XYZ file of C-alpha atoms in Angstrom:
687
model
C 40.065 39.848 43.029
C 42.120 42.184 40.886
C 45.802 42.301 41.822
C 47.028 45.379 43.723
C 49.118 47.410 41.306
C 51.557 49.839 42.961
C 52.796 51.833 40.000
C 55.508 53.828 41.770
C 56.324 55.586 45.007
C 57.648 58.931 46.158
C 60.177 59.386 48.949
C 58.683 62.844 49.623
C 62.215 64.191 49.782
C 61.405 67.811 50.578
C 59.056 66.912 53.438
C 61.344 64.260 54.906
C 64.474 66.424 54.724
C 62.696 69.192 56.599
C 61.240 66.800 59.170
C 64.668 65.258 59.827
C 66.630 68.529 59.665
C 68.750 67.250 56.795
C 67.910 69.931 54.224
C 71.624 70.569 53.753
C 71.951 67.150 52.125
C 69.324 67.955 49.498
C 71.798 67.553 46.634
C 72.484 63.931 47.611
C 70.785 61.387 45.351
C 69.557 59.241 48.250
C 67.136 60.447 50.896
C 68.967 61.400 54.134
C 67.065 60.905 57.399
C 67.803 60.548 61.110
C 67.113 57.612 63.377
C 64.387 57.794 66.009
C 61.910 59.560 63.688
C 59.634 58.191 60.908
C 59.834 59.187 57.252
C 57.124 58.982 54.608
C 56.966 57.002 51.362
C 53.857 57.799 49.283
C 52.522 55.007 47.041
C 50.725 55.501 43.719
C 48.158 52.736 43.140
C 46.653 52.058 39.714
C 43.618 49.949 38.912
C 41.608 49.066 41.972
C 42.284 51.098 45.127
C 44.130 49.813 48.152
C 41.932 47.711 50.432
C 43.130 47.782 54.054
C 40.988 44.725 54.896
C 42.514 42.403 52.315
C 45.840 43.900 51.175
C 48.929 43.272 53.294
C 52.362 44.827 52.845
C 55.790 44.210 54.261
C 59.165 45.865 53.935
C 62.600 44.337 53.589
C 65.490 46.509 54.826
C 69.042 45.707 53.748
C 72.406 47.059 54.870
C 75.011 45.213 52.882
C 74.144 41.509 53.166
C 72.459 42.058 56.505
C 68.669 42.393 56.210
C 65.419 42.253 58.148
C 61.742 42.012 57.177
C 58.890 43.792 58.975
C 55.144 43.988 58.381
C 53.428 47.256 57.543
C 50.959 47.816 60.392
C 47.894 50.037 60.564
C 48.790 51.498 63.963
C 50.777 54.699 64.425
C 52.001 53.513 67.805
C 55.718 53.135 67.252
C 58.589 52.190 69.506
C 61.927 53.965 69.566
C 63.592 50.595 70.249
C 62.854 48.660 67.048
C 62.203 49.110 63.355
C 58.536 49.566 62.493
C 56.401 50.515 59.508
C 52.804 51.659 59.430
C 50.265 52.720 56.818
C 48.427 56.010 56.640
C 45.641 56.692 54.142
C 45.362 60.125 52.533
C 41.779 60.898 53.556
C 39.408 58.863 51.394
C 41.933 58.535 48.554
C 42.819 54.843 48.693
C 44.993 55.213 45.602
C 47.662 57.270 47.426
C 48.383 55.522 50.713
C 51.521 56.490 52.666
C 53.900 54.085 54.350
C 55.920 55.465 57.253
C 59.207 53.743 58.050
C 60.316 54.380 61.638
C 63.944 53.549 62.522
C 64.758 52.973 66.199
C 66.915 55.515 67.995
C 69.585 52.812 68.240
C 69.691 51.877 64.538
C 73.001 51.543 62.725
C 73.974 54.525 60.608
C 74.801 54.236 56.934
C 73.135 53.467 53.622
C 70.030 51.252 53.430
C 67.991 49.699 50.665
C 64.278 49.096 51.219
C 61.914 46.912 49.210
C 58.123 46.970 49.508
C 56.277 43.669 48.967
C 52.539 43.058 48.546
C 50.836 39.726 49.240
C 48.567 37.910 46.814
C 47.203 34.482 47.632
C 49.993 33.841 50.089
C 52.754 34.901 47.719
C 54.817 38.080 48.058
C 55.558 40.295 45.086
C 58.053 43.171 45.114
C 56.303 46.398 44.160
C 58.778 49.126 45.006
C 62.394 49.677 46.030
C 64.499 52.652 47.059
C 67.481 53.828 49.084
C 68.010 56.073 52.068
C 70.886 57.109 54.329
C 70.367 56.996 58.095
C 72.229 59.286 60.512
C 72.320 59.757 64.284
C 69.713 62.106 65.725
C 70.780 64.601 68.414
C 67.184 65.954 68.410
C 65.800 62.601 69.645
C 65.897 62.147 73.463
C 66.217 58.362 73.080
C 69.311 58.660 70.872
C 72.639 58.253 72.665
C 73.912 61.434 70.966
C 70.976 63.568 72.150
C 72.105 67.033 73.207
C 69.350 68.983 74.951
C 69.904 72.552 73.717
C 68.853 73.751 70.279
C 71.620 76.365 69.991
C 74.198 73.616 70.615
C 72.594 71.340 68.018
C 72.784 74.181 65.526
C 76.424 74.871 66.391
C 77.747 71.309 66.686
C 75.730 69.630 63.894
C 74.417 72.206 61.423
C 77.107 74.903 61.445
C 79.360 74.350 58.429
C 81.970 76.967 59.345
C 83.988 77.801 62.423
C 87.263 78.943 63.967
C 90.356 76.959 64.928
C 92.566 78.429 67.668
C 96.356 78.317 67.516
C 99.357 80.360 68.636
C 100.047 80.498 72.361
C 97.903 80.800 75.438
C 98.316 84.555 75.809
C 98.474 85.368 72.108
C 95.703 83.393 70.437
C 95.542 83.201 66.665
C 92.332 82.032 65.066
C 92.031 80.411 61.658
C 88.680 80.206 59.843
C 87.689 76.733 58.700
C 84.883 75.575 56.426
C 83.659 72.186 57.648
C 81.729 71.738 54.375
C 79.506 68.921 55.640
C 76.759 69.847 53.173
C 78.989 70.306 50.122
C 78.381 67.824 47.249
C 80.380 64.611 47.648
C 81.259 65.083 51.337
C 78.502 62.856 52.743
C 79.435 60.084 50.326
C 83.121 60.380 51.256
C 82.278 60.126 54.964
C 80.223 56.961 54.422
C 82.991 55.512 52.258
C 85.366 56.116 55.154
C 83.370 53.597 57.178
C 83.327 51.105 54.274
C 87.094 51.096 53.718
C 87.910 50.812 57.415
C 89.720 47.660 58.605
C 86.731 46.812 60.798
C 84.401 46.661 57.805
C 86.825 44.732 55.623
C 87.442 42.173 58.357
C 83.801 41.540 59.276
C 81.140 43.606 57.427
C 78.241 42.081 59.321
C 79.734 42.918 62.710
C 80.695 46.391 61.506
C 77.140 47.160 60.381
C 75.780 45.929 63.721
C 78.253 48.064 65.712
C 77.485 51.243 63.784
C 74.577 51.886 66.149
C 77.097 52.876 68.843
C 78.741 56.335 68.698
C 81.631 55.023 70.820
C 82.451 52.485 68.113
C 81.903 54.971 65.285
C 84.150 57.577 66.888
C 87.036 55.135 67.332
C 86.749 53.998 63.717
C 86.753 57.600 62.475
C 89.614 58.618 64.790
C 91.769 55.891 63.242
C 90.632 56.534 59.660
C 91.401 60.268 59.608
C 95.112 59.380 59.695
C 96.606 56.822 57.305
C 99.118 55.123 59.597
C 97.272 51.783 59.866
C 94.801 51.808 56.976
C 93.576 53.692 53.901
C 93.008 56.788 56.015
C 92.388 60.313 54.801
C 95.475 62.318 55.765
C 99.231 61.854 55.840
C 100.996 63.875 58.515
C 104.143 65.886 57.897
C 106.001 67.963 60.478
C 109.158 68.478 58.429
C 109.903 71.433 56.179
C 109.638 69.342 53.019
C 106.180 69.417 51.454
C 107.122 69.009 47.789
C 105.108 65.774 47.428
C 101.954 67.480 48.671
C 100.848 70.809 50.094
C 101.706 72.654 53.270
C 99.057 71.968 55.944
C 98.500 75.713 56.337
C 97.095 75.966 52.803
C 93.938 74.011 53.676
C 90.937 76.120 54.602
C 88.151 73.527 54.489
C 87.371 69.830 54.728
C 85.646 69.296 51.362
C 88.825 69.573 49.283
C 90.543 66.995 51.479
C 87.721 64.466 51.706
C 86.846 64.627 48.006
C 90.490 64.385 46.963
C 90.858 61.306 49.159
C 87.758 59.640 47.696
C 88.662 60.511 44.091
C 92.193 59.091 44.484
C 90.895 55.611 45.346
C 91.490 56.304 49.040
C 95.119 57.322 48.815
C 96.140 59.596 51.715
C 96.029 63.334 51.108
C 99.320 65.100 51.743
C 99.705 66.792 54.173
C 98.064 67.400 57.536
C 98.972 68.512 61.021
C 96.926 68.420 64.205
C 94.415 71.169 63.382
C 93.757 69.691 59.932
C 93.228 66.204 61.376
C 90.834 67.585 63.996
C 88.863 69.794 61.596
C 88.337 66.960 59.098
C 87.235 64.623 61.891
C 84.787 67.282 63.089
C 83.277 67.311 59.591
C 82.889 63.522 59.499
C 81.275 63.365 62.940
C 78.829 66.164 62.153
C 77.913 64.399 58.911
C 77.185 61.197 60.861
C 74.959 63.205 63.214
C 77.229 63.141 66.271
C 77.658 66.585 67.911
C 81.295 67.612 67.573
C 83.509 70.616 68.281
C 87.194 71.391 67.785
C 89.238 71.988 70.957
C 92.700 73.523 71.408
C 94.910 72.647 74.379
C 97.737 75.145 74.843
C 101.024 73.781 76.206
C 99.940 70.230 75.448
C 102.201 67.512 76.844
C 103.133 64.431 74.823
C 104.120 61.997 77.558
C 105.689 58.995 75.828
C 106.494 56.944 78.946
C 103.373 57.665 80.987
C 105.134 59.057 84.072
C 103.286 62.418 83.947
C 106.620 64.243 83.763
C 107.979 66.181 80.794
C 111.711 66.782 80.942
C 113.214 69.734 79.063
C 116.988 70.142 78.827
C 118.954 73.366 78.355
C 122.623 74.150 77.957
C 124.363 76.405 80.450
C 123.940 79.285 77.962
C 120.161 78.833 77.579
C 119.983 76.777 74.397
C 117.200 74.222 74.481
C 118.464 70.706 73.744
C 116.765 67.745 72.115
C 117.554 65.206 74.842
C 114.087 63.784 75.567
C 111.427 61.902 73.626
C 108.790 63.766 75.642
C 107.666 67.124 74.337
C 105.318 70.013 74.925
C 103.354 71.260 71.931
C 102.625 74.967 72.155
C 99.146 74.010 71.076
C 97.492 70.756 70.157
C 94.080 70.421 68.536
C 91.644 67.553 69.019
C 87.861 67.174 68.976
C 85.158 66.528 71.522
C 82.027 64.524 70.650
C 78.849 64.426 72.710
C 77.465 60.983 73.552
C 76.218 58.715 76.294
C 78.700 56.223 77.725
C 76.552 53.218 78.511
C 79.770 51.203 78.857
C 81.017 53.427 81.692
C 77.899 54.736 83.439
C 75.815 57.923 83.224
C 78.315 60.035 85.164
C 80.647 59.764 82.171
C 78.085 60.971 79.618
C 78.694 64.186 77.719
C 81.802 65.472 75.954
C 84.417 62.889 74.981
C 87.957 63.617 73.761
C 88.962 62.094 70.408
C 92.311 62.755 68.792
C 92.928 61.619 65.190
C 96.507 62.957 65.080
C 98.784 59.877 65.118
C 100.854 60.047 68.322
C 100.481 56.825 70.310
C 98.669 53.555 69.595
C 95.417 52.639 71.284
C 94.506 48.973 71.040
C 97.329 48.587 68.527
C 96.015 51.367 66.262
C 96.856 55.057 65.938
C 93.709 56.550 67.414
C 92.711 58.155 70.697
C 89.440 58.127 72.629
C 86.649 58.548 73.271
C 87.930 59.663 76.688
C 85.238 61.289 78.880
C 86.204 64.829 79.820
C 84.777 64.171 83.271
C 87.073 61.155 83.690
C 90.080 63.271 82.699
C 89.204 65.860 85.321
C 88.777 63.182 88.002
C 91.870 61.222 86.896
C 89.851 58.052 86.322
C 92.708 56.355 84.513
C 91.073 52.961 85.079
C 88.365 53.706 82.468
C 88.267 53.490 78.658
C 89.633 54.940 76.386
C 93.132 56.530 76.560
C 92.394 58.647 79.627
C 96.001 58.479 80.971
C 97.367 59.907 77.715
C 94.886 62.804 77.612
C 95.267 63.418 81.353
C 99.014 63.831 80.854
C 98.388 66.220 77.938
C 96.640 68.658 80.291
C 98.252 67.910 83.674
C 101.869 66.700 83.352
C 104.595 68.428 85.374
C 107.453 70.114 83.532
C 110.997 69.542 84.810
C 113.501 72.028 83.366
C 117.086 70.805 83.592
C 120.259 72.757 82.865
C 123.262 70.612 81.963
C 126.922 71.550 81.714
C 129.665 69.176 80.569
C 127.357 66.184 80.915
C 126.135 66.870 84.440
C 122.999 68.493 85.849
C 123.696 71.945 87.285
C 120.102 73.150 87.780
C 116.674 71.562 88.152
C 113.253 73.183 88.511
C 109.614 72.038 88.344
C 106.550 73.793 86.906
C 103.128 72.294 87.774
C 100.976 74.883 85.992
C 102.445 75.256 82.516
C 100.862 72.198 80.870
C 97.212 72.618 79.917
C 97.461 76.311 80.727
C 94.430 77.160 78.596
C 91.883 74.966 76.808
C 89.296 76.510 74.525
C 86.795 75.972 71.732
C 84.603 78.211 69.586
C 81.734 79.754 71.533
C 78.211 78.717 70.586
C 76.801 81.184 68.080
C 79.636 83.726 68.350
C 83.011 84.186 66.600
C 85.142 84.030 69.734
C 86.752 81.457 71.955
C 85.158 79.825 74.988
C 87.386 78.893 77.924
C 86.713 75.251 78.893
C 89.860 74.701 81.010
C 87.779 74.049 84.134
C 86.026 71.164 82.372
C 89.379 69.351 82.280
C 91.039 70.245 85.562
C 90.362 71.553 89.043
C 91.649 75.120 89.304
C 92.880 75.992 92.786
C 94.965 79.088 92.016
C 93.635 82.160 90.199
C 96.907 82.332 88.259
C 96.906 78.706 87.170
C 94.646 79.288 84.184
C 93.897 82.148 81.854
C 90.741 84.184 82.238
C 91.522 86.928 79.745
C 88.942 87.342 77.014
C 91.155 89.312 74.660
C 92.567 87.422 71.693
C 95.809 89.362 71.902
C 96.570 90.408 75.450
C 98.656 93.382 76.489
C 99.487 91.565 79.715
C 102.928 90.057 79.887
C 103.742 86.373 80.111
C 106.003 85.224 82.907
C 108.408 82.365 83.581
C 110.705 82.295 86.543
C 113.588 80.327 88.019
C 114.678 80.382 91.634
C 117.165 78.767 94.019
C 118.376 79.448 97.528
C 120.696 82.231 96.424
C 119.448 83.750 93.165
C 116.256 84.111 91.150
C 115.421 85.261 87.645
C 112.188 86.370 85.991
C 111.580 86.601 82.224
C 108.752 88.867 81.076
C 107.506 89.749 77.606
C 106.600 93.423 77.699
C 103.703 92.827 75.300
C 102.488 90.313 72.735
C 105.030 90.417 69.867
C 103.812 91.739 66.510
C 105.549 91.214 63.166
C 107.544 94.236 62.075
C 108.087 95.449 65.641
C 110.945 94.657 68.047
C 110.361 91.829 70.530
C 110.754 93.641 73.845
C 111.242 91.750 77.076
C 112.552 92.235 80.595
C 114.884 90.101 82.700
C 114.656 90.649 86.441
C 117.688 89.209 88.292
C 117.516 88.935 92.076
C 120.274 88.380 94.628
C 118.494 86.668 97.543
C 121.513 86.678 99.885
C 123.271 89.281 101.997
C 126.519 89.083 100.059
C 127.540 90.788 96.811
C 127.596 88.609 93.698
C 129.031 88.627 90.211
C 126.643 86.942 87.812
C 126.721 85.828 84.206
C 123.562 86.436 82.170
C 122.977 84.267 79.089
C 120.075 84.991 76.716
C 119.199 82.679 73.832
C 116.426 82.660 71.184
C 115.575 79.732 68.896
C 112.842 79.171 66.332
C 110.610 76.116 66.752
C 107.582 74.494 65.212
C 104.595 74.152 67.510
C 105.304 70.468 68.219
C 109.098 70.171 67.866
C 112.221 70.992 69.790
C 113.805 74.300 68.741
C 116.270 74.602 65.897
C 119.611 76.388 66.036
C 120.035 79.679 67.871
C 119.243 82.756 65.742
C 119.864 85.393 68.456
C 121.888 85.415 71.664
C 123.649 87.775 74.001
C 125.795 87.281 77.093
C 126.990 89.577 79.818
C 128.166 89.970 83.396
C 126.387 91.975 86.072
C 127.474 92.929 89.580
C 124.799 92.787 92.259
C 124.787 94.182 95.763
C 123.364 92.148 98.676
C 119.584 91.577 98.303
C 119.555 93.669 95.123
C 117.051 93.265 92.296
C 118.272 94.365 88.873
C 116.134 94.928 85.760
C 117.614 94.265 82.315
C 115.702 95.501 79.255
C 116.298 93.681 75.950
C 114.873 93.630 72.453
C 115.215 91.552 69.295
C 114.830 93.635 66.143
C 112.727 92.540 63.123
C 115.799 92.133 60.917
C 117.103 89.592 63.445
C 113.973 87.419 63.623
C 112.040 87.875 60.371
C 113.751 84.969 58.597
C 112.310 82.541 61.167
C 108.811 84.023 61.389
C 105.852 82.338 59.721
C 104.158 79.407 61.347
C 107.144 79.036 63.695
C 107.304 80.109 67.318
C 110.240 81.385 69.341
C 111.789 79.779 72.413
C 113.447 82.450 74.566
C 115.512 81.454 77.601
C 117.712 83.163 80.180
C 120.250 81.442 82.435
C 121.567 83.372 85.431
C 124.828 82.009 86.888
C 126.485 82.861 90.206
C 130.171 83.027 89.232
C 131.340 82.187 92.753
C 129.168 79.143 93.454
C 128.312 78.137 89.835
C 124.696 78.076 90.986
C 122.380 78.506 87.976
C 118.702 79.286 87.475
C 116.676 79.180 84.278
C 113.616 81.054 83.033
C 112.075 80.478 79.610
C 109.126 81.393 77.448
C 107.788 80.185 74.107
C 105.685 82.607 72.108
C 104.327 83.351 68.654
C 104.605 86.556 66.644
C 101.297 87.938 65.430
C 101.218 88.808 61.741
C 98.851 91.304 60.149
C 95.370 90.041 59.435
C 93.575 90.184 56.137
C 90.688 92.629 56.004
C 87.700 91.938 53.774
C 85.092 94.438 52.677
C 81.944 93.568 50.740
C 79.248 95.978 49.646
C 76.714 96.493 52.396
C 73.838 95.531 50.144
C 74.052 91.872 49.093
C 71.470 90.856 46.494
C 70.671 87.362 45.263
C 71.621 86.517 41.665
C 73.916 89.516 41.417
C 77.708 89.372 41.279
C 79.488 90.883 44.263
C 83.036 92.153 44.728
C 85.102 91.687 47.871
C 88.061 93.979 48.598
C 90.892 92.198 50.406
C 93.613 94.271 52.090
C 96.813 92.982 53.639
C 100.156 94.489 54.675
C 103.791 93.432 54.436
C 105.548 94.483 57.630
C 108.934 93.062 56.735
C 111.944 94.927 55.409
C 112.081 92.888 52.184
C 109.564 92.367 49.364
C 107.412 89.238 49.359
C 105.162 87.486 46.869
C 102.566 84.831 47.336
C 99.157 83.411 46.539
C 95.800 84.638 47.799
C 93.266 81.794 47.915
C 89.549 82.551 48.080
C 86.904 79.975 48.966
C 83.278 80.312 50.025
C 80.953 77.385 50.714
C 77.770 77.919 48.708
C 79.198 81.013 47.002
C 82.195 80.004 44.913
C 82.726 76.746 43.088
C 86.070 75.370 44.230
C 88.926 77.669 45.196
C 90.162 80.740 43.328
C 93.859 81.677 43.415
C 95.425 85.091 42.855
C 99.147 85.831 42.704
C 100.409 88.994 44.306
C 103.642 90.898 44.848
C 104.267 93.287 47.677
C 107.050 95.744 48.348
C 108.501 96.059 51.818
C 106.322 97.864 54.368
C 103.608 98.106 51.722
C 99.842 97.720 51.816
C 98.219 95.662 49.054
C 94.592 95.882 47.984
C 92.970 93.358 45.645
C 89.434 93.213 44.271
C 88.082 89.675 44.253
C 84.943 89.091 42.141
C 82.482 86.646 43.657
C 80.240 84.527 41.498
C 76.542 85.280 41.259
C 75.170 84.739 44.738
C 72.319 82.296 44.222
C 72.605 80.295 47.415
C 72.460 81.919 50.831
C 71.393 78.840 52.750
C 73.378 79.231 55.992
C 70.660 80.521 58.295
C 71.460 81.919 61.709
C 71.112 84.999 63.846
C 72.720 87.980 62.169
C 76.110 89.034 63.492
C 79.367 90.429 62.168
C 82.851 89.120 62.931
C 86.035 90.948 62.053
C 88.600 89.489 59.720
C 89.942 87.056 58.672
C 86.369 85.838 58.296
C 83.590 88.338 57.801
C 79.896 87.579 58.011
C 77.678 89.853 55.991
C 74.228 90.505 57.437
C 71.320 90.023 55.055
C 68.254 90.360 57.260
C 68.558 87.287 59.464
C 70.538 85.392 56.850
C 74.290 85.306 56.657
C 76.959 83.846 54.493
C 80.631 83.358 55.125
C 83.489 84.302 52.849
C 86.752 82.624 53.742
C 89.961 84.183 52.512
C 93.315 82.586 53.192
C 96.723 83.851 52.073
C 100.085 82.148 52.012
C 103.426 83.847 51.306
C 105.134 81.308 49.093
C 108.514 82.931 48.452
C 110.492 86.114 48.656
C 111.135 88.225 45.616
C 114.822 87.883 44.761
């Protein structure tokens, strides 16, 4: 009989990408599919047609040096638990049979090579070979990353842009971020991240086998986003010296970081801080097919000794001192990934905390998680992974201690400050979603924030109290750059005797994760108080007094009230950010494909001195790379710049139409939308 001659085969890329919801990876050379669902390979037979009675086929699948061989069956009955292949004939055309390869829902992710063999007289001959990339499948109920709601799959897998929340709990600042998971080169960089990991280098075979488990994958990625133990992606820097790299605030998307890392032979990219680490990890997890979202914890405790207590020291005049290794970050950003926890039981399925920012070691490596959110809420510190550390980040008590001449003169405890507000981007909308109750049981209506406004007009409050005196510190409103910081001190005499009291007020600048620097504003005074009297003191800090410390910094404001007769002291403090003016972006209402558009960007300088800087424009699918514009601005001056966009030939981000105000604006085009990200950085003052 004439030999079966398979001339070539087609991976039916368009059909398979659509079937597997991987159309965004269409520019990748290899076919990208998801586990738990079959994909088609069409064969082209020359000479005699395929004979299903006499011709037999088999497929060899390879991942590295690990391989398996399976027969090509004639039954479409497939199992989600093992690799299978079956044949389907195109009607009566026996010259174009189709082979379907069906990966199990528990297959290892990564790149594969397949080879098709045909049998002749008991001997196998290779007829065809090809490559494909296999990802997790949150659409498949048998996959351990299955998430049951389509809007969540769209948000946590397909959405390539989002918002990161920073600032403080009552004065949220949101930063647009382009996750860029479908940009050219990003998928390859994410797969390379797995290949250069210590786990793969130590034992490739075991690494490939373990890649079926999202718990394993997430721990590898958490460690590889930072470079502390390996050839990881990012180098952290919390100093003020960024001359060997770039300031973390200049990043606006993950593609630049991941591609720079891959192109530099896996040298760490400089520099990152917590939100950059988290956003890049979110990109990698979404690429791998694991649902992921970025989460911000406001007033996040870093408990170095595991005693669930954060100690903060102040001088008798209200200056915060660097006397403890523990700290409270005004905000800290991590990610949550959705997965089953077969190692812990079904009650721990769902969202898992992962933190790639290098803080403490887990299993000897700088990584954190996956820690089930449910376990954190229930304080299941006996379970894996790193639950005690995350529990402390959202639940530690704060002990504020005033010291004078080496001895403690005041001590107070706050059980509600840490983990005051935890949020993520809402599904399908450009606003935050409060998820604090997922992490902790809320017993008091004042112990968490329920305000929906990004910038609240409500005041923040910290208080100190003892048997004889009490003090309250209140911000009159959320501070805005260019306006005085107005606040109120309420001093209370709780006893039936008159008192003379010293009032010390102190303001220091601080980074979101550090102790404050030197005092930049202070005032001191003496007040006389009648028995049981309450006295209100109004204060303000003018822009000229604080503008040199404004930027990404926050302000620590403290008041110490001292009874001059008894030397009894009480402390109240608050840390807050100053909101700067947002960029506004206007694009013509009518957006037409293949026609150049112009965006008008407007921003204001609210300071009393001129500034100059760089405006950076980036748009996934719209602009190749990043475009930089230099600008100069006089004091108290509004700048307007016209930014030409390239010909708009790709509006591929499909979603319900909606519009979000700046700094990211979505332009409605029917039911299509595209995102233009604009990010500005003031680099220096004009001399």
